[in-house]
Amino acid sequence: MDVFISYSSKEHDEAFLLNEILKRNNIKTWIAPDNIPGGSNYTREIPSAIRACKVFLLVLSEKSQQSIWVSAEVETAFKNEKFIIPFVIEKCPLKDEFDFLLSRSQRIEAYEKKSEALETLIKCIRSVLNISDTTIQGIDDP
């Protein structure tokens, strides 16, 4: 799996749209609850998936900063030295812990020009994964 997607459950639709767009662009993703097998334990599956990913994609918003689960996921990604991409879906100040953990991560601001931000996101992920494909699918008509 290439990309772990971290998001607040209150922003399910936004996260699943991102997931779909990445998959259309041949980027393998992991997103809860879809990738958690029935009967499994979230607290076992999520850290394992974060350790296995190459890129940690954070859907960053006020709501995600309020989620104890997102906070734990970001901390796990940070401790495991993952390439973290904060994809900012709304203009909001960062809480201290997010500011600290994301201080070395370049943010992609998607709250004004979403299509451009999606294109930047896909290019960034492809660069990290060393994928040379330059075609981008499905960002204007998700």
Coordinates of C-alpha atoms in Angstrom, one line a residue:
M1 CA 0.0 0.0 0.0
D2 CA 1.3 3.4 -0.9
V3 CA -0.9 6.0 1.0
F4 CA -2.6 5.9 4.4
I5 CA -5.4 8.4 4.5
S6 CA -6.1 9.9 7.9
Y7 CA -9.3 11.9 8.4
S8 CA -12.0 12.8 10.9
S9 CA -15.1 10.6 10.5
K10 CA -17.1 13.8 10.4
E11 CA -15.4 14.4 7.0
H12 CA -16.0 11.0 5.6
D13 CA -17.2 12.2 2.2
E14 CA -14.2 14.4 1.6
A15 CA -11.8 11.6 2.5
F16 CA -13.5 9.0 0.4
L17 CA -13.5 11.4 -2.6
L18 CA -9.7 11.8 -2.1
N19 CA -9.4 8.0 -1.9
E20 CA -11.3 7.6 -5.1
I21 CA -9.2 10.2 -7.0
L22 CA -6.0 8.6 -5.8
K23 CA -7.1 5.1 -6.9
R24 CA -8.1 6.5 -10.3
N25 CA -4.5 7.6 -10.6
N26 CA -3.2 4.2 -9.8
I27 CA -2.1 5.0 -6.3
K28 CA -2.8 2.3 -3.8
T29 CA -4.5 3.6 -0.7
W30 CA -5.5 2.4 2.8
I31 CA -8.5 4.0 4.5
A32 CA -10.6 3.0 7.5
P33 CA -13.1 1.4 7.7
D34 CA -12.9 -0.1 4.2
N35 CA -9.5 -1.7 4.7
I36 CA -10.1 -3.1 8.2
P37 CA -11.2 -6.8 8.0
G38 CA -14.4 -7.8 9.7
G39 CA -13.8 -8.8 13.3
S40 CA -10.4 -7.0 13.4
N41 CA -9.4 -4.5 16.0
Y42 CA -8.9 -0.8 14.9
T43 CA -6.2 -0.2 17.4
R44 CA -4.1 -3.1 15.9
E45 CA -4.9 -2.6 12.2
I46 CA -4.3 1.2 12.0
P47 CA -0.8 1.4 13.5
S48 CA 0.2 -1.5 11.3
A49 CA -1.1 0.2 8.2
I50 CA 0.7 3.4 9.1
R51 CA 4.0 1.5 9.5
A52 CA 3.4 -0.2 6.2
C53 CA 2.6 3.0 4.2
K54 CA 5.0 5.1 2.2
V55 CA 3.0 8.3 2.4
F56 CA 0.7 9.5 5.2
L57 CA -2.0 11.7 3.9
L58 CA -3.7 13.9 6.5
V59 CA -7.0 15.5 5.6
L60 CA -6.4 18.5 7.7
S61 CA -9.3 20.6 9.1
E62 CA -10.6 21.9 12.4
K63 CA -12.5 18.6 12.8
S64 CA -9.5 16.4 12.2
Q65 CA -7.6 18.4 14.8
Q66 CA -10.4 17.7 17.3
S67 CA -10.2 13.9 16.7
I68 CA -8.2 11.9 19.2
W69 CA -7.9 9.2 16.6
V70 CA -6.4 11.5 14.0
S71 CA -4.1 12.9 16.6
A72 CA -2.8 9.4 17.5
E73 CA -2.4 8.6 13.8
V74 CA -0.3 11.7 13.1
E75 CA 1.8 11.0 16.1
T76 CA 2.4 7.4 14.9
A77 CA 3.3 8.6 11.4
F78 CA 5.7 11.1 12.9
K79 CA 7.4 8.5 15.2
N80 CA 7.7 6.1 12.2
E81 CA 9.3 8.9 10.1
K82 CA 6.6 8.7 7.4
F83 CA 6.4 11.2 4.6
I84 CA 3.4 13.3 5.8
I85 CA 1.3 15.4 3.5
P86 CA -1.2 17.7 5.2
F87 CA -4.0 18.3 2.7
V88 CA -5.7 21.3 4.1
I89 CA -9.4 21.4 3.3
E90 CA -10.4 24.5 5.2
K91 CA -8.6 27.6 6.5
C92 CA -8.0 27.0 10.2
P93 CA -5.3 27.6 12.7
L94 CA -3.2 24.6 13.8
K95 CA -3.4 23.4 17.4
D96 CA -0.1 23.3 19.2
E97 CA 0.4 19.5 18.8
F98 CA -0.4 19.6 15.1
D99 CA 1.8 22.6 14.6
F100 CA 4.7 20.8 16.3
L101 CA 4.2 17.4 14.5
L102 CA 3.6 19.0 11.1
S103 CA 6.3 21.7 11.3
R104 CA 8.5 20.0 8.8
S105 CA 5.7 19.0 6.4
Q106 CA 4.8 21.2 3.4
R107 CA 1.0 21.7 3.4
I108 CA -1.2 21.6 0.3
E109 CA -4.0 24.1 0.7
A110 CA -7.1 22.8 -1.0
Y111 CA -9.8 25.1 0.3
E112 CA -9.6 27.6 -2.6
K113 CA -8.4 25.9 -5.8
K114 CA -9.2 22.3 -5.2
S115 CA -8.4 21.0 -8.7
E116 CA -4.9 22.6 -8.6
A117 CA -4.4 21.2 -5.1
L118 CA -5.4 17.7 -6.2
E119 CA -3.0 17.9 -9.1
T120 CA -0.2 19.0 -6.8
L121 CA -1.1 16.2 -4.3
I122 CA -1.0 13.5 -7.0
K123 CA 2.4 14.9 -8.4
C124 CA 3.8 15.0 -4.9
I125 CA 2.8 11.4 -4.1
R126 CA 4.1 10.2 -7.4
S127 CA 7.4 11.9 -6.7
V128 CA 7.7 10.3 -3.3
L129 CA 6.8 6.9 -4.8
N130 CA 9.1 7.4 -7.8
I131 CA 6.3 7.0 -10.3
S132 CA 7.0 8.7 -13.6
D133 CA 3.4 8.7 -15.0
T134 CA 2.3 12.3 -15.8
T135 CA -1.3 11.7 -16.7
I136 CA -3.8 12.8 -14.1
Q137 CA -7.3 11.3 -14.0
G138 CA -10.6 12.5 -12.5
I139 CA -9.8 15.6 -10.6
D140 CA -12.2 18.0 -12.4
D141 CA -15.1 15.5 -12.4
P142 CA -14.8 13.5 -9.2

